[in-house]
């Protein structure tokens, strides 16, 4: 397919810079999935028979992962009455930290244990965030609400629902737009948490009229315009628990960053400088390259130049 329109370019961005149906076997993904199995084996060996489940979370579970992946999120949850891993949430967090620290170089974060690298020198495709937690109800298959430990803040635990968060994003119909927005975030160092960005995009596009999710350029323009013109009036809530306060991660500085970067993006989009927003893409197929050159020659015989959003 020749890159002749903004949507052609954005499709190429999805194929080259995110995990899509065409690159599910990407080496990065294989390595991360393999590493998850290693973590699972370590925990099962340390806590044999414990009702400890290790679930994919974050962008991998939501189908919004970009390439190369920055990290992989794993939820390590125990059943409500399970005590083999620890009596309290803090115990569970600390015990998983100590167990994984035998194999990995680790860091403690607010609600996760981050695996940075393997101590044996074997490379990892990306860091892995292991989030310890405990299910609240006996039947976790029917009710997946849980408490996760927090190392800082007023409360030492946070009530949420991983599956509800994943479903909210994965089934929104806007995962491709979220992927593109994450590429924009990374390319331009936009200061916003991915979780906040996801919630904002879903809310804005769910309320937008006459915007098709398949029209990537129109969707991005709609999102950026909302950031630029109305960011102060947009509210979001945690689909895992509406009572959770998100003001700490959706504050004035985050809103200012979104507004400023969105304004710049719209200016570039208006003059078809999409590669300035999401970076260049490669045309790898020679036949496709010839087709693009021919289309340029026919349409602009006096000045043969490539579209500004494609690099040939």
mmCIF file of C-alpha atoms in Angstrom, residues 14-222:
data_model
loop_
_atom_site.group_PDB
_atom_site.id
_atom_site.type_symbol
_atom_site.label_atom_id
_atom_site.label_comp_id
_atom_site.label_asym_id
_atom_site.label_seq_id
_atom_site.Cartn_x
_atom_site.Cartn_y
_atom_site.Cartn_z
ATOM 1 C CA UNK A 14 0.748 1.152 13.796
ATOM 2 C CA UNK A 15 2.460 -1.619 11.847
ATOM 3 C CA UNK A 16 6.005 -0.486 12.579
ATOM 4 C CA UNK A 17 5.843 1.120 16.023
ATOM 5 C CA UNK A 18 3.165 -0.854 17.877
ATOM 6 C CA UNK A 19 2.191 -4.466 18.472
ATOM 7 C CA UNK A 20 -0.353 -5.252 15.764
ATOM 8 C CA UNK A 21 -1.892 -8.339 14.187
ATOM 9 C CA UNK A 22 0.914 -8.296 11.625
ATOM 10 C CA UNK A 23 3.762 -8.443 14.151
ATOM 11 C CA UNK A 24 2.457 -10.443 17.123
ATOM 12 C CA UNK A 25 5.498 -12.705 16.766
ATOM 13 C CA UNK A 26 7.877 -9.785 17.264
ATOM 14 C CA UNK A 27 11.048 -10.892 19.073
ATOM 15 C CA UNK A 28 10.446 -8.374 21.864
ATOM 16 C CA UNK A 29 7.060 -9.920 22.588
ATOM 17 C CA UNK A 30 8.399 -13.465 22.521
ATOM 18 C CA UNK A 31 11.123 -12.526 24.988
ATOM 19 C CA UNK A 32 8.706 -10.796 27.354
ATOM 20 C CA UNK A 33 6.290 -13.728 27.317
ATOM 21 C CA UNK A 34 9.202 -16.102 27.969
ATOM 22 C CA UNK A 35 10.366 -13.912 30.866
ATOM 23 C CA UNK A 36 6.889 -14.029 32.361
ATOM 24 C CA UNK A 37 7.137 -17.832 32.395
ATOM 25 C CA UNK A 38 10.458 -17.589 34.219
ATOM 26 C CA UNK A 39 8.919 -15.325 36.864
ATOM 27 C CA UNK A 40 5.998 -17.744 37.194
ATOM 28 C CA UNK A 41 8.373 -20.681 37.708
ATOM 29 C CA UNK A 42 10.360 -18.793 40.364
ATOM 30 C CA UNK A 43 7.230 -17.958 42.360
ATOM 31 C CA UNK A 44 5.700 -21.431 42.025
ATOM 32 C CA UNK A 45 8.960 -22.986 43.208
ATOM 33 C CA UNK A 46 9.186 -20.649 46.199
ATOM 34 C CA UNK A 47 5.512 -20.975 47.152
ATOM 35 C CA UNK A 48 4.390 -24.465 46.057
ATOM 36 C CA UNK A 49 0.659 -24.974 46.288
ATOM 37 C CA UNK A 50 -0.072 -21.319 47.038
ATOM 38 C CA UNK A 51 -3.062 -19.797 45.261
ATOM 39 C CA UNK A 52 -0.928 -17.194 43.521
ATOM 40 C CA UNK A 53 -2.002 -16.164 40.014
ATOM 41 C CA UNK A 54 0.215 -14.266 37.584
ATOM 42 C CA UNK A 55 -1.799 -12.323 35.002
ATOM 43 C CA UNK A 56 -0.729 -10.126 32.108
ATOM 44 C CA UNK A 57 -1.773 -6.546 32.782
ATOM 45 C CA UNK A 58 -1.045 -3.114 31.327
ATOM 46 C CA UNK A 59 -0.614 -2.513 27.613
ATOM 47 C CA UNK A 60 -0.059 -6.165 26.691
ATOM 48 C CA UNK A 61 -3.427 -7.205 28.134
ATOM 49 C CA UNK A 62 -5.152 -4.087 26.795
ATOM 50 C CA UNK A 63 -3.760 -4.563 23.262
ATOM 51 C CA UNK A 64 -2.124 -1.120 23.286
ATOM 52 C CA UNK A 65 1.579 -2.006 23.415
ATOM 53 C CA UNK A 66 4.104 0.073 21.479
ATOM 54 C CA UNK A 67 7.499 -1.014 20.148
ATOM 55 C CA UNK A 68 9.994 -1.357 21.532
ATOM 56 C CA UNK A 69 8.065 -2.073 24.735
ATOM 57 C CA UNK A 70 9.098 0.009 27.739
ATOM 58 C CA UNK A 71 7.907 -2.585 30.238
ATOM 59 C CA UNK A 72 5.591 -5.516 30.869
ATOM 60 C CA UNK A 73 3.035 -5.418 33.682
ATOM 61 C CA UNK A 74 2.273 -8.590 35.622
ATOM 62 C CA UNK A 75 -0.365 -8.785 38.349
ATOM 63 C CA UNK A 76 0.641 -11.251 41.080
ATOM 64 C CA UNK A 77 -2.536 -11.746 43.101
ATOM 65 C CA UNK A 78 -3.281 -14.219 45.888
ATOM 66 C CA UNK A 79 -6.720 -15.429 46.937
ATOM 67 C CA UNK A 80 -8.475 -13.726 49.844
ATOM 68 C CA UNK A 81 -7.538 -16.250 52.535
ATOM 69 C CA UNK A 82 -4.125 -17.214 51.164
ATOM 70 C CA UNK A 83 -1.328 -16.715 53.722
ATOM 71 C CA UNK A 84 1.532 -18.803 52.310
ATOM 72 C CA UNK A 85 2.930 -15.771 50.483
ATOM 73 C CA UNK A 86 2.298 -13.406 53.401
ATOM 74 C CA UNK A 87 -0.260 -12.485 56.043
ATOM 75 C CA UNK A 88 -0.655 -8.830 55.049
ATOM 76 C CA UNK A 89 -0.405 -6.886 51.804
ATOM 77 C CA UNK A 90 2.894 -5.453 52.979
ATOM 78 C CA UNK A 91 4.174 -8.964 53.714
ATOM 79 C CA UNK A 92 3.151 -10.144 50.242
ATOM 80 C CA UNK A 93 4.875 -7.168 48.621
ATOM 81 C CA UNK A 94 8.077 -7.632 50.622
ATOM 82 C CA UNK A 95 8.202 -11.417 50.195
ATOM 83 C CA UNK A 96 7.745 -11.219 46.425
ATOM 84 C CA UNK A 97 10.412 -8.512 46.327
ATOM 85 C CA UNK A 98 12.887 -10.650 48.273
ATOM 86 C CA UNK A 99 12.146 -13.766 46.215
ATOM 87 C CA UNK A 100 12.549 -12.038 42.854
ATOM 88 C CA UNK A 101 15.643 -10.151 44.052
ATOM 89 C CA UNK A 102 17.486 -13.476 44.171
ATOM 90 C CA UNK A 103 17.301 -13.680 40.370
ATOM 91 C CA UNK A 104 16.781 -10.086 39.222
ATOM 92 C CA UNK A 105 18.121 -6.635 39.933
ATOM 93 C CA UNK A 106 15.010 -4.993 41.342
ATOM 94 C CA UNK A 107 13.597 -1.638 42.414
ATOM 95 C CA UNK A 108 10.738 -0.924 44.776
ATOM 96 C CA UNK A 109 8.031 1.333 43.373
ATOM 97 C CA UNK A 110 4.795 2.599 44.854
ATOM 98 C CA UNK A 111 2.707 -0.440 43.944
ATOM 99 C CA UNK A 112 5.087 -2.736 42.096
ATOM 100 C CA UNK A 113 8.408 -4.519 42.224
ATOM 101 C CA UNK A 114 10.316 -3.592 39.064
ATOM 102 C CA UNK A 115 12.599 -6.211 37.546
ATOM 103 C CA UNK A 116 15.338 -4.263 35.778
ATOM 104 C CA UNK A 117 17.693 -7.004 34.620
ATOM 105 C CA UNK A 118 18.770 -10.561 35.332
ATOM 106 C CA UNK A 119 21.668 -11.083 37.710
ATOM 107 C CA UNK A 120 23.077 -13.838 35.501
ATOM 108 C CA UNK A 121 23.689 -11.268 32.765
ATOM 109 C CA UNK A 122 21.029 -12.615 30.404
ATOM 110 C CA UNK A 123 19.382 -9.696 28.619
ATOM 111 C CA UNK A 124 15.734 -8.757 29.026
ATOM 112 C CA UNK A 125 13.675 -7.111 26.278
ATOM 113 C CA UNK A 126 12.286 -4.617 28.804
ATOM 114 C CA UNK A 127 11.747 -4.179 32.506
ATOM 115 C CA UNK A 128 8.891 -6.051 34.178
ATOM 116 C CA UNK A 129 6.610 -4.529 36.806
ATOM 117 C CA UNK A 130 5.209 -7.147 39.188
ATOM 118 C CA UNK A 131 2.182 -5.794 41.073
ATOM 119 C CA UNK A 132 1.377 -7.792 44.241
ATOM 120 C CA UNK A 133 -2.211 -7.864 45.481
ATOM 121 C CA UNK A 134 -4.945 -9.824 47.218
ATOM 122 C CA UNK A 135 -8.428 -10.578 45.901
ATOM 123 C CA UNK A 136 -11.194 -9.206 48.106
ATOM 124 C CA UNK A 137 -13.830 -11.880 47.492
ATOM 125 C CA UNK A 138 -13.649 -15.666 47.553
ATOM 126 C CA UNK A 139 -14.705 -16.151 43.929
ATOM 127 C CA UNK A 140 -12.126 -14.094 42.040
ATOM 128 C CA UNK A 141 -13.414 -15.387 38.699
ATOM 129 C CA UNK A 142 -16.766 -13.711 39.267
ATOM 130 C CA UNK A 143 -15.524 -10.689 41.210
ATOM 131 C CA UNK A 144 -11.968 -9.593 40.447
ATOM 132 C CA UNK A 145 -11.788 -6.635 42.819
ATOM 133 C CA UNK A 146 -8.578 -6.621 44.805
ATOM 134 C CA UNK A 147 -6.370 -4.633 47.134
ATOM 135 C CA UNK A 148 -2.878 -3.715 45.992
ATOM 136 C CA UNK A 149 -0.178 -2.511 48.353
ATOM 137 C CA UNK A 150 1.120 1.060 48.208
ATOM 138 C CA UNK A 151 4.470 2.007 49.693
ATOM 139 C CA UNK A 152 3.482 5.675 49.969
ATOM 140 C CA UNK A 153 0.397 7.823 50.321
ATOM 141 C CA UNK A 154 -2.274 8.211 52.992
ATOM 142 C CA UNK A 155 -3.407 4.604 52.663
ATOM 143 C CA UNK A 156 -1.191 1.545 52.411
ATOM 144 C CA UNK A 157 -3.639 -0.169 50.082
ATOM 145 C CA UNK A 158 -5.677 0.681 47.003
ATOM 146 C CA UNK A 159 -8.910 -1.016 45.983
ATOM 147 C CA UNK A 160 -9.168 -1.626 42.255
ATOM 148 C CA UNK A 161 -10.187 -4.137 39.599
ATOM 149 C CA UNK A 162 -7.565 -5.129 37.051
ATOM 150 C CA UNK A 163 -9.974 -6.936 34.754
ATOM 151 C CA UNK A 164 -12.362 -3.982 34.676
ATOM 152 C CA UNK A 165 -9.482 -1.668 33.754
ATOM 153 C CA UNK A 166 -8.323 -4.007 31.001
ATOM 154 C CA UNK A 167 -11.837 -4.461 29.584
ATOM 155 C CA UNK A 168 -12.482 -0.717 29.612
ATOM 156 C CA UNK A 169 -9.537 -0.116 27.295
ATOM 157 C CA UNK A 170 -9.363 -3.364 25.302
ATOM 158 C CA UNK A 171 -13.063 -3.337 24.410
ATOM 159 C CA UNK A 172 -13.385 0.424 23.881
ATOM 160 C CA UNK A 173 -13.029 0.279 20.098
ATOM 161 C CA UNK A 174 -10.234 2.858 20.272
ATOM 162 C CA UNK A 175 -7.134 0.743 20.905
ATOM 163 C CA UNK A 176 -5.461 1.806 17.654
ATOM 164 C CA UNK A 177 -5.981 5.468 18.520
ATOM 165 C CA UNK A 178 -4.532 4.836 21.980
ATOM 166 C CA UNK A 179 -1.494 3.153 20.405
ATOM 167 C CA UNK A 180 -0.943 6.145 18.125
ATOM 168 C CA UNK A 181 -1.345 8.536 21.056
ATOM 169 C CA UNK A 182 1.229 6.546 23.025
ATOM 170 C CA UNK A 183 3.670 6.868 20.110
ATOM 171 C CA UNK A 184 2.952 10.625 20.149
ATOM 172 C CA UNK A 185 3.532 10.700 23.914
ATOM 173 C CA UNK A 186 6.860 8.890 23.605
ATOM 174 C CA UNK A 187 8.017 10.819 20.523
ATOM 175 C CA UNK A 188 7.334 14.211 22.118
ATOM 176 C CA UNK A 189 7.964 13.495 25.808
ATOM 177 C CA UNK A 190 4.413 14.418 26.748
ATOM 178 C CA UNK A 191 4.167 14.444 30.536
ATOM 179 C CA UNK A 192 1.130 12.244 31.191
ATOM 180 C CA UNK A 193 0.591 8.786 32.663
ATOM 181 C CA UNK A 194 -0.482 6.236 30.074
ATOM 182 C CA UNK A 195 -3.464 5.265 32.245
ATOM 183 C CA UNK A 196 -4.688 8.875 32.215
ATOM 184 C CA UNK A 197 -4.133 9.180 28.463
ATOM 185 C CA UNK A 198 -6.175 6.029 27.839
ATOM 186 C CA UNK A 199 -9.095 7.244 29.943
ATOM 187 C CA UNK A 200 -9.080 10.667 28.298
ATOM 188 C CA UNK A 201 -9.077 9.268 24.760
ATOM 189 C CA UNK A 202 -11.915 6.851 25.458
ATOM 190 C CA UNK A 203 -14.037 9.547 27.080
ATOM 191 C CA UNK A 204 -13.429 12.127 24.349
ATOM 192 C CA UNK A 205 -14.038 9.792 21.414
ATOM 193 C CA UNK A 206 -17.014 8.069 23.052
ATOM 194 C CA UNK A 207 -18.715 11.463 23.241
ATOM 195 C CA UNK A 208 -17.619 12.660 19.799
ATOM 196 C CA UNK A 209 -20.151 12.761 16.984
ATOM 197 C CA UNK A 210 -19.515 11.668 13.404
ATOM 198 C CA UNK A 211 -15.981 10.413 14.096
ATOM 199 C CA UNK A 212 -15.197 6.883 12.957
ATOM 200 C CA UNK A 213 -12.558 4.957 14.887
ATOM 201 C CA UNK A 214 -11.101 3.807 11.551
ATOM 202 C CA UNK A 215 -10.355 7.431 10.596
ATOM 203 C CA UNK A 216 -7.187 7.697 12.636
ATOM 204 C CA UNK A 217 -6.319 11.243 11.590
ATOM 205 C CA UNK A 218 -9.779 12.571 12.468
ATOM 206 C CA UNK A 219 -9.723 10.794 15.827
ATOM 207 C CA UNK A 220 -6.328 12.196 16.752
ATOM 208 C CA UNK A 221 -7.408 15.680 15.722
ATOM 209 C CA UNK A 222 -10.535 15.331 17.873
#
